[in-house]
């Protein structure tokens, strides 16, 4: 335990001091990985224990990013990030009230369509009301401000996940994932727990989208990208969606791999990513984080 805490403290210090030690390119890569960590960990808040496969990450991320495009020039940083979190959470409350009555593939399909619905609704609004599609980002904060904002979001997501797992609310989520009908008979308000956690998860995703938006100078509704949803799910599953470290580990691993191979070998990378996901799900259902636990238990026998 002491070794783990020492390693964690060293990692935190390294991440805080990284902007002074690395190049601009490396800082940008680290920023992207930290954003992925925040998305994957917050996705696992809800989908990990409950086993509801949400594909709505792209919708909440896009909503947060577009919020910064709309209010970023009027509000001082980090208020656009808080606004993005509020928009993401509010969207999830509405969607959750409708979609969390569905189970299995029906819920996944509903949430997958959310990004497309939001994108085309925004296109209709912008063309009919504002007369244009897309917005310039005015007065974006500097790269160091963005880095520490996203680092804070990633750290807050990890701390929230750790706290959540130790509360009655967290045990209720696990109970819903094991047997929702039984959890209901035990007195758990499953609807309130599911919608509340779904909204918390979406608030983090909206905040990450709002914080990452200044990396672009121009945003249009294409920011509601379904690929973000798939990447987040793959990161969490590869690392291990039922743990806190797993999604962070998966995000770091796939973030580095995609940086090395995506631009040079795009199609080969996508093929390898699919095969890796299948291999992990079949051979290591607990993800990369589960390999260490299994080896540890095996060593005790």
Short mmCIF file of the C-alpha atoms (twelve columns), coordinates in Angstrom:
data_MODEL
# 
_entry.id   MODEL 
# 
loop_
_atom_site.group_PDB 
_atom_site.id 
_atom_site.type_symbol 
_atom_site.label_atom_id 
_atom_site.label_alt_id 
_atom_site.label_comp_id 
_atom_site.label_asym_id 
_atom_site.label_seq_id 
_atom_site.Cartn_x 
_atom_site.Cartn_y 
_atom_site.Cartn_z 
_atom_site.pdbx_PDB_model_num 
ATOM 1   C CA . UNK A 1   0.000   0.000   0.000   1 
ATOM 2   C CA . UNK A 2   2.827   2.399   0.900   1 
ATOM 3   C CA . UNK A 3   4.553   1.612   -2.399  1 
ATOM 4   C CA . UNK A 4   1.332   2.286   -4.320  1 
ATOM 5   C CA . UNK A 5   0.849   5.624   -2.589  1 
ATOM 6   C CA . UNK A 6   4.458   6.599   -3.274  1 
ATOM 7   C CA . UNK A 7   4.076   5.716   -6.958  1 
ATOM 8   C CA . UNK A 8   0.811   7.666   -7.144  1 
ATOM 9   C CA . UNK A 9   2.407   10.717  -5.507  1 
ATOM 10  C CA . UNK A 10  5.334   10.502  -7.951  1 
ATOM 11  C CA . UNK A 11  2.924   10.296  -10.896 1 
ATOM 12  C CA . UNK A 12  0.979   13.344  -9.699  1 
ATOM 13  C CA . UNK A 13  4.174   15.365  -9.236  1 
ATOM 14  C CA . UNK A 14  5.397   14.312  -12.688 1 
ATOM 15  C CA . UNK A 15  2.128   15.380  -14.314 1 
ATOM 16  C CA . UNK A 16  2.119   18.725  -12.492 1 
ATOM 17  C CA . UNK A 17  5.722   19.455  -13.467 1 
ATOM 18  C CA . UNK A 18  5.524   18.060  -16.991 1 
ATOM 19  C CA . UNK A 19  4.868   21.399  -18.809 1 
ATOM 20  C CA . UNK A 20  8.282   22.663  -17.640 1 
ATOM 21  C CA . UNK A 21  10.090  19.492  -18.715 1 
ATOM 22  C CA . UNK A 22  8.609   18.486  -22.074 1 
ATOM 23  C CA . UNK A 23  8.304   20.024  -25.527 1 
ATOM 24  C CA . UNK A 24  5.150   21.663  -26.836 1 
ATOM 25  C CA . UNK A 25  4.320   18.578  -28.899 1 
ATOM 26  C CA . UNK A 26  4.733   16.281  -25.901 1 
ATOM 27  C CA . UNK A 27  2.590   18.596  -23.772 1 
ATOM 28  C CA . UNK A 28  -0.122  18.482  -26.420 1 
ATOM 29  C CA . UNK A 29  0.036   14.662  -26.504 1 
ATOM 30  C CA . UNK A 30  -0.164  14.520  -22.717 1 
ATOM 31  C CA . UNK A 31  -3.148  16.874  -22.792 1 
ATOM 32  C CA . UNK A 32  -5.001  14.566  -25.208 1 
ATOM 33  C CA . UNK A 33  -4.241  11.511  -23.050 1 
ATOM 34  C CA . UNK A 34  -5.435  13.276  -19.882 1 
ATOM 35  C CA . UNK A 35  -8.687  14.201  -21.647 1 
ATOM 36  C CA . UNK A 36  -9.127  10.561  -22.646 1 
ATOM 37  C CA . UNK A 37  -8.447  9.492   -19.054 1 
ATOM 38  C CA . UNK A 38  -11.167 11.839  -17.787 1 
ATOM 39  C CA . UNK A 39  -13.646 10.565  -20.417 1 
ATOM 40  C CA . UNK A 40  -12.903 6.871   -19.840 1 
ATOM 41  C CA . UNK A 41  -12.984 7.105   -16.028 1 
ATOM 42  C CA . UNK A 42  -16.216 9.121   -16.025 1 
ATOM 43  C CA . UNK A 43  -17.786 6.676   -18.516 1 
ATOM 44  C CA . UNK A 44  -16.919 3.874   -16.111 1 
ATOM 45  C CA . UNK A 45  -18.757 5.671   -13.239 1 
ATOM 46  C CA . UNK A 46  -21.978 4.542   -14.777 1 
ATOM 47  C CA . UNK A 47  -21.444 1.822   -17.373 1 
ATOM 48  C CA . UNK A 48  -18.816 -0.121  -15.406 1 
ATOM 49  C CA . UNK A 49  -20.922 -1.255  -12.429 1 
ATOM 50  C CA . UNK A 50  -24.399 -1.056  -13.999 1 
ATOM 51  C CA . UNK A 51  -23.436 -2.760  -17.311 1 
ATOM 52  C CA . UNK A 52  -25.566 -0.277  -19.250 1 
ATOM 53  C CA . UNK A 53  -23.501 0.286   -22.406 1 
ATOM 54  C CA . UNK A 54  -23.674 4.039   -23.024 1 
ATOM 55  C CA . UNK A 55  -22.593 5.335   -26.451 1 
ATOM 56  C CA . UNK A 56  -23.538 8.934   -25.647 1 
ATOM 57  C CA . UNK A 57  -20.035 10.213  -24.818 1 
ATOM 58  C CA . UNK A 58  -19.700 11.951  -28.194 1 
ATOM 59  C CA . UNK A 59  -22.966 13.829  -27.602 1 
ATOM 60  C CA . UNK A 60  -21.980 15.121  -24.146 1 
ATOM 61  C CA . UNK A 61  -18.418 15.938  -25.254 1 
ATOM 62  C CA . UNK A 62  -19.770 17.819  -28.279 1 
ATOM 63  C CA . UNK A 63  -22.303 19.703  -26.170 1 
ATOM 64  C CA . UNK A 64  -19.553 20.880  -23.844 1 
ATOM 65  C CA . UNK A 65  -17.281 21.900  -26.711 1 
ATOM 66  C CA . UNK A 66  -20.042 23.854  -28.443 1 
ATOM 67  C CA . UNK A 67  -20.895 25.556  -25.156 1 
ATOM 68  C CA . UNK A 68  -17.381 26.973  -25.048 1 
ATOM 69  C CA . UNK A 69  -17.783 28.138  -28.657 1 
ATOM 70  C CA . UNK A 70  -20.974 29.993  -27.691 1 
ATOM 71  C CA . UNK A 71  -20.040 31.522  -24.321 1 
ATOM 72  C CA . UNK A 72  -16.238 31.347  -24.352 1 
ATOM 73  C CA . UNK A 73  -15.816 34.919  -25.556 1 
ATOM 74  C CA . UNK A 74  -18.146 36.312  -22.867 1 
ATOM 75  C CA . UNK A 75  -17.143 34.380  -19.741 1 
ATOM 76  C CA . UNK A 76  -13.775 34.266  -18.005 1 
ATOM 77  C CA . UNK A 77  -12.004 30.919  -17.834 1 
ATOM 78  C CA . UNK A 78  -12.890 28.411  -16.331 1 
ATOM 79  C CA . UNK A 79  -16.573 29.417  -16.327 1 
ATOM 80  C CA . UNK A 80  -17.097 27.933  -19.836 1 
ATOM 81  C CA . UNK A 81  -15.923 24.584  -18.414 1 
ATOM 82  C CA . UNK A 82  -18.513 24.779  -15.642 1 
ATOM 83  C CA . UNK A 83  -21.133 25.752  -18.233 1 
ATOM 84  C CA . UNK A 84  -20.141 22.735  -20.335 1 
ATOM 85  C CA . UNK A 85  -20.533 20.485  -17.304 1 
ATOM 86  C CA . UNK A 86  -23.987 21.945  -16.595 1 
ATOM 87  C CA . UNK A 87  -25.115 21.448  -20.209 1 
ATOM 88  C CA . UNK A 88  -23.822 17.861  -20.297 1 
ATOM 89  C CA . UNK A 89  -25.462 17.026  -16.970 1 
ATOM 90  C CA . UNK A 90  -28.779 18.613  -17.997 1 
ATOM 91  C CA . UNK A 91  -28.802 16.673  -21.276 1 
ATOM 92  C CA . UNK A 92  -28.168 13.444  -19.376 1 
ATOM 93  C CA . UNK A 93  -31.039 14.099  -16.963 1 
ATOM 94  C CA . UNK A 94  -33.469 14.374  -19.892 1 
ATOM 95  C CA . UNK A 95  -31.966 11.486  -21.852 1 
ATOM 96  C CA . UNK A 96  -31.660 9.326   -18.763 1 
ATOM 97  C CA . UNK A 97  -35.319 9.801   -17.856 1 
ATOM 98  C CA . UNK A 98  -36.236 8.513   -21.328 1 
ATOM 99  C CA . UNK A 99  -33.524 5.977   -22.140 1 
ATOM 100 C CA . UNK A 100 -32.820 4.301   -18.803 1 
ATOM 101 C CA . UNK A 101 -36.131 2.488   -19.050 1 
ATOM 102 C CA . UNK A 102 -34.507 0.514   -21.877 1 
ATOM 103 C CA . UNK A 103 -32.137 -2.391  -21.380 1 
ATOM 104 C CA . UNK A 104 -29.316 -4.071  -23.268 1 
ATOM 105 C CA . UNK A 105 -28.869 -3.231  -26.963 1 
ATOM 106 C CA . UNK A 106 -31.901 -0.909  -26.984 1 
ATOM 107 C CA . UNK A 107 -30.188 1.454   -24.542 1 
ATOM 108 C CA . UNK A 108 -26.930 1.302   -26.541 1 
ATOM 109 C CA . UNK A 109 -28.715 2.103   -29.817 1 
ATOM 110 C CA . UNK A 110 -30.670 4.970   -28.229 1 
ATOM 111 C CA . UNK A 111 -27.548 6.575   -26.797 1 
ATOM 112 C CA . UNK A 112 -25.626 6.032   -30.048 1 
ATOM 113 C CA . UNK A 113 -28.240 8.046   -31.924 1 
ATOM 114 C CA . UNK A 114 -28.018 10.918  -29.450 1 
ATOM 115 C CA . UNK A 115 -24.894 12.450  -31.031 1 
ATOM 116 C CA . UNK A 116 -26.485 12.420  -34.476 1 
ATOM 117 C CA . UNK A 117 -29.718 13.877  -33.098 1 
ATOM 118 C CA . UNK A 118 -27.846 16.680  -31.324 1 
ATOM 119 C CA . UNK A 119 -25.727 17.399  -34.402 1 
ATOM 120 C CA . UNK A 120 -28.647 17.699  -36.817 1 
ATOM 121 C CA . UNK A 121 -30.738 19.685  -34.325 1 
ATOM 122 C CA . UNK A 122 -27.869 22.142  -33.973 1 
ATOM 123 C CA . UNK A 123 -27.417 22.360  -37.748 1 
ATOM 124 C CA . UNK A 124 -31.130 23.123  -38.137 1 
ATOM 125 C CA . UNK A 125 -30.978 25.801  -35.400 1 
ATOM 126 C CA . UNK A 126 -27.843 27.469  -36.723 1 
ATOM 127 C CA . UNK A 127 -29.021 27.601  -40.328 1 
ATOM 128 C CA . UNK A 128 -32.568 28.708  -39.498 1 
ATOM 129 C CA . UNK A 129 -31.892 31.098  -36.602 1 
ATOM 130 C CA . UNK A 130 -28.314 32.384  -36.744 1 
ATOM 131 C CA . UNK A 131 -27.882 32.005  -40.488 1 
ATOM 132 C CA . UNK A 132 -24.532 30.237  -40.233 1 
ATOM 133 C CA . UNK A 133 -23.091 26.869  -39.221 1 
ATOM 134 C CA . UNK A 134 -20.086 26.997  -36.934 1 
ATOM 135 C CA . UNK A 135 -18.458 29.480  -34.606 1 
ATOM 136 C CA . UNK A 136 -15.044 31.014  -34.074 1 
ATOM 137 C CA . UNK A 137 -13.506 30.579  -30.633 1 
ATOM 138 C CA . UNK A 138 -12.653 34.016  -29.324 1 
ATOM 139 C CA . UNK A 139 -10.016 34.728  -26.654 1 
ATOM 140 C CA . UNK A 140 -8.997  31.105  -25.945 1 
ATOM 141 C CA . UNK A 141 -6.840  30.523  -22.840 1 
ATOM 142 C CA . UNK A 142 -3.164  29.653  -23.207 1 
ATOM 143 C CA . UNK A 143 -1.887  26.068  -23.624 1 
ATOM 144 C CA . UNK A 144 -0.648  25.842  -20.043 1 
ATOM 145 C CA . UNK A 145 -4.066  26.888  -18.712 1 
ATOM 146 C CA . UNK A 146 -5.706  24.229  -20.855 1 
ATOM 147 C CA . UNK A 147 -3.243  21.603  -19.644 1 
ATOM 148 C CA . UNK A 148 -3.859  22.270  -15.951 1 
ATOM 149 C CA . UNK A 149 -7.620  22.508  -16.496 1 
ATOM 150 C CA . UNK A 150 -7.726  19.064  -18.119 1 
ATOM 151 C CA . UNK A 151 -5.287  17.665  -15.548 1 
ATOM 152 C CA . UNK A 152 -7.639  18.890  -12.792 1 
ATOM 153 C CA . UNK A 153 -10.633 17.287  -14.530 1 
ATOM 154 C CA . UNK A 154 -8.800  13.960  -14.903 1 
ATOM 155 C CA . UNK A 155 -7.725  14.040  -11.256 1 
ATOM 156 C CA . UNK A 156 -11.225 14.988  -10.099 1 
ATOM 157 C CA . UNK A 157 -12.715 12.146  -12.170 1 
ATOM 158 C CA . UNK A 158 -10.365 9.616   -10.545 1 
ATOM 159 C CA . UNK A 159 -11.065 10.931  -7.028  1 
ATOM 160 C CA . UNK A 160 -14.819 10.891  -7.691  1 
ATOM 161 C CA . UNK A 161 -14.611 7.295   -8.908  1 
ATOM 162 C CA . UNK A 162 -12.666 6.256   -5.795  1 
ATOM 163 C CA . UNK A 163 -15.137 7.975   -3.461  1 
ATOM 164 C CA . UNK A 164 -18.145 6.629   -5.325  1 
ATOM 165 C CA . UNK A 165 -16.958 3.034   -4.993  1 
ATOM 166 C CA . UNK A 166 -16.881 3.361   -1.186  1 
ATOM 167 C CA . UNK A 167 -20.378 4.773   -0.739  1 
ATOM 168 C CA . UNK A 168 -23.823 3.191   -0.497  1 
ATOM 169 C CA . UNK A 169 -24.566 4.819   -3.846  1 
ATOM 170 C CA . UNK A 170 -21.661 2.880   -5.366  1 
ATOM 171 C CA . UNK A 171 -22.873 -0.393  -3.850  1 
ATOM 172 C CA . UNK A 172 -26.331 0.351   -5.255  1 
ATOM 173 C CA . UNK A 173 -24.809 0.706   -8.729  1 
ATOM 174 C CA . UNK A 174 -23.117 -2.681  -8.367  1 
ATOM 175 C CA . UNK A 175 -26.411 -4.178  -7.186  1 
ATOM 176 C CA . UNK A 176 -28.165 -2.801  -10.270 1 
ATOM 177 C CA . UNK A 177 -25.521 -4.380  -12.483 1 
ATOM 178 C CA . UNK A 178 -25.775 -7.756  -10.750 1 
ATOM 179 C CA . UNK A 179 -29.579 -7.989  -10.697 1 
ATOM 180 C CA . UNK A 180 -31.686 -4.845  -11.103 1 
ATOM 181 C CA . UNK A 181 -34.966 -6.519  -10.141 1 
ATOM 182 C CA . UNK A 182 -33.461 -7.817  -6.928  1 
ATOM 183 C CA . UNK A 183 -31.944 -4.408  -6.161  1 
ATOM 184 C CA . UNK A 184 -35.402 -2.898  -6.545  1 
ATOM 185 C CA . UNK A 185 -36.916 -5.396  -4.109  1 
ATOM 186 C CA . UNK A 186 -34.185 -4.526  -1.585  1 
ATOM 187 C CA . UNK A 187 -35.419 -0.939  -1.487  1 
ATOM 188 C CA . UNK A 188 -32.929 0.688   -3.852  1 
ATOM 189 C CA . UNK A 189 -34.419 3.544   -5.868  1 
ATOM 190 C CA . UNK A 190 -32.827 2.254   -9.060  1 
ATOM 191 C CA . UNK A 191 -34.233 5.010   -11.275 1 
ATOM 192 C CA . UNK A 192 -32.781 7.779   -9.088  1 
ATOM 193 C CA . UNK A 193 -29.408 6.050   -8.774  1 
ATOM 194 C CA . UNK A 194 -29.124 5.378   -12.511 1 
ATOM 195 C CA . UNK A 195 -30.169 8.848   -13.661 1 
ATOM 196 C CA . UNK A 196 -28.070 10.597  -11.010 1 
ATOM 197 C CA . UNK A 197 -24.915 8.680   -11.923 1 
ATOM 198 C CA . UNK A 198 -25.570 9.042   -15.653 1 
ATOM 199 C CA . UNK A 199 -25.833 12.827  -15.180 1 
ATOM 200 C CA . UNK A 200 -22.649 12.937  -13.069 1 
ATOM 201 C CA . UNK A 201 -20.792 11.016  -15.757 1 
ATOM 202 C CA . UNK A 202 -22.138 13.312  -18.496 1 
ATOM 203 C CA . UNK A 203 -21.186 16.446  -16.533 1 
ATOM 204 C CA . UNK A 204 -17.536 15.337  -16.600 1 
ATOM 205 C CA . UNK A 205 -17.777 14.578  -20.337 1 
ATOM 206 C CA . UNK A 206 -19.288 18.002  -21.024 1 
ATOM 207 C CA . UNK A 207 -16.572 19.670  -18.952 1 
ATOM 208 C CA . UNK A 208 -13.852 17.818  -20.874 1 
ATOM 209 C CA . UNK A 209 -15.403 18.878  -24.183 1 
ATOM 210 C CA . UNK A 210 -15.564 22.495  -22.992 1 
ATOM 211 C CA . UNK A 211 -11.932 22.388  -21.831 1 
ATOM 212 C CA . UNK A 212 -10.669 20.828  -25.067 1 
ATOM 213 C CA . UNK A 213 -12.612 23.133  -27.411 1 
ATOM 214 C CA . UNK A 214 -9.977  25.941  -27.418 1 
ATOM 215 C CA . UNK A 215 -7.594  23.565  -29.192 1 
ATOM 216 C CA . UNK A 216 -9.582  24.412  -32.313 1 
ATOM 217 C CA . UNK A 217 -10.087 27.942  -33.613 1 
ATOM 218 C CA . UNK A 218 -13.379 27.052  -35.285 1 
ATOM 219 C CA . UNK A 219 -16.141 24.649  -34.221 1 
ATOM 220 C CA . UNK A 220 -19.132 23.353  -36.126 1 
ATOM 221 C CA . UNK A 221 -21.724 20.638  -35.305 1 
ATOM 222 C CA . UNK A 222 -19.330 17.958  -36.601 1 
ATOM 223 C CA . UNK A 223 -17.816 18.102  -33.105 1 
ATOM 224 C CA . UNK A 224 -20.622 15.698  -32.133 1 
ATOM 225 C CA . UNK A 225 -18.460 12.804  -33.313 1 
ATOM 226 C CA . UNK A 226 -19.663 9.207   -32.663 1 
ATOM 227 C CA . UNK A 227 -16.035 8.045   -32.852 1 
ATOM 228 C CA . UNK A 228 -15.463 9.693   -29.465 1 
ATOM 229 C CA . UNK A 229 -18.106 7.365   -27.999 1 
ATOM 230 C CA . UNK A 230 -16.499 4.236   -29.443 1 
ATOM 231 C CA . UNK A 231 -12.981 5.233   -28.432 1 
ATOM 232 C CA . UNK A 232 -14.074 5.890   -24.869 1 
ATOM 233 C CA . UNK A 233 -15.758 2.486   -24.599 1 
ATOM 234 C CA . UNK A 234 -12.723 0.709   -26.072 1 
ATOM 235 C CA . UNK A 235 -10.347 2.515   -23.695 1 
ATOM 236 C CA . UNK A 236 -12.411 1.545   -20.661 1 
ATOM 237 C CA . UNK A 237 -12.888 -2.080  -21.744 1 
ATOM 238 C CA . UNK A 238 -9.242  -2.606  -22.700 1 
ATOM 239 C CA . UNK A 239 -8.096  -1.230  -19.357 1 
ATOM 240 C CA . UNK A 240 -10.865 -2.806  -17.277 1 
ATOM 241 C CA . UNK A 241 -14.180 -0.990  -16.873 1 
ATOM 242 C CA . UNK A 242 -14.966 -2.275  -13.377 1 
ATOM 243 C CA . UNK A 243 -11.879 -0.705  -11.801 1 
ATOM 244 C CA . UNK A 244 -10.710 2.895   -11.347 1 
ATOM 245 C CA . UNK A 245 -7.191  2.341   -12.641 1 
ATOM 246 C CA . UNK A 246 -8.334  0.294   -15.633 1 
ATOM 247 C CA . UNK A 247 -9.986  3.059   -17.725 1 
ATOM 248 C CA . UNK A 248 -7.063  5.405   -17.002 1 
ATOM 249 C CA . UNK A 249 -4.595  2.693   -17.997 1 
ATOM 250 C CA . UNK A 250 -6.551  1.907   -21.168 1 
ATOM 251 C CA . UNK A 251 -6.751  5.597   -22.115 1 
ATOM 252 C CA . UNK A 252 -2.997  6.068   -21.671 1 
ATOM 253 C CA . UNK A 253 -2.193  2.880   -23.592 1 
ATOM 254 C CA . UNK A 254 -4.470  3.565   -26.556 1 
ATOM 255 C CA . UNK A 255 -3.598  7.263   -26.572 1 
ATOM 256 C CA . UNK A 256 0.073   6.443   -27.110 1 
ATOM 257 C CA . UNK A 257 -0.658  3.678   -29.628 1 
ATOM 258 C CA . UNK A 258 -2.962  5.884   -31.681 1 
ATOM 259 C CA . UNK A 259 -0.385  8.684   -31.697 1 
ATOM 260 C CA . UNK A 260 2.240   6.278   -33.055 1 
ATOM 261 C CA . UNK A 261 0.145   4.482   -35.658 1 
ATOM 262 C CA . UNK A 262 -3.101  6.312   -36.477 1 
ATOM 263 C CA . UNK A 263 -1.752  8.941   -38.875 1 
ATOM 264 C CA . UNK A 264 0.730   6.646   -40.653 1 
ATOM 265 C CA . UNK A 265 -1.307  3.445   -40.835 1 
ATOM 266 C CA . UNK A 266 -4.915  4.550   -40.326 1 
ATOM 267 C CA . UNK A 267 -6.716  1.496   -41.712 1 
ATOM 268 C CA . UNK A 268 -4.233  -0.984  -40.257 1 
ATOM 269 C CA . UNK A 269 -4.577  0.778   -36.910 1 
ATOM 270 C CA . UNK A 270 -8.382  0.566   -36.953 1 
ATOM 271 C CA . UNK A 271 -8.164  -3.150  -37.841 1 
ATOM 272 C CA . UNK A 272 -5.644  -3.781  -35.058 1 
ATOM 273 C CA . UNK A 273 -7.805  -1.836  -32.613 1 
ATOM 274 C CA . UNK A 274 -10.833 -4.010  -33.376 1 
ATOM 275 C CA . UNK A 275 -8.826  -7.215  -33.065 1 
ATOM 276 C CA . UNK A 276 -7.291  -6.012  -29.800 1 
ATOM 277 C CA . UNK A 277 -10.734 -5.271  -28.389 1 
ATOM 278 C CA . UNK A 278 -11.980 -8.746  -29.318 1 
ATOM 279 C CA . UNK A 279 -8.887  -10.389 -27.823 1 
ATOM 280 C CA . UNK A 280 -9.182  -8.444  -24.581 1 
ATOM 281 C CA . UNK A 281 -12.906 -9.109  -24.188 1 
ATOM 282 C CA . UNK A 282 -12.457 -12.847 -24.849 1 
ATOM 283 C CA . UNK A 283 -9.158  -13.527 -23.061 1 
ATOM 284 C CA . UNK A 284 -9.049  -10.770 -20.433 1 
ATOM 285 C CA . UNK A 285 -12.624 -9.686  -19.605 1 
ATOM 286 C CA . UNK A 286 -11.304 -7.620  -16.674 1 
ATOM 287 C CA . UNK A 287 -8.960  -5.679  -18.972 1 
ATOM 288 C CA . UNK A 288 -5.316  -4.802  -18.472 1 
ATOM 289 C CA . UNK A 289 -5.932  -3.943  -14.814 1 
ATOM 290 C CA . UNK A 290 -7.318  -7.450  -14.257 1 
ATOM 291 C CA . UNK A 291 -4.125  -9.114  -15.496 1 
ATOM 292 C CA . UNK A 292 -2.153  -7.754  -12.550 1 
ATOM 293 C CA . UNK A 293 -4.826  -8.814  -10.056 1 
ATOM 294 C CA . UNK A 294 -4.994  -12.314 -11.537 1 
ATOM 295 C CA . UNK A 295 -1.198  -12.689 -11.436 1 
ATOM 296 C CA . UNK A 296 -1.201  -11.422 -7.850  1 
ATOM 297 C CA . UNK A 297 -3.854  -13.928 -6.775  1 
ATOM 298 C CA . UNK A 298 -2.054  -16.687 -8.665  1 
ATOM 299 C CA . UNK A 299 1.160   -15.917 -6.820  1 
ATOM 300 C CA . UNK A 300 -0.542  -16.409 -3.479  1 
ATOM 301 C CA . UNK A 301 -1.419  -20.022 -4.159  1 
# 
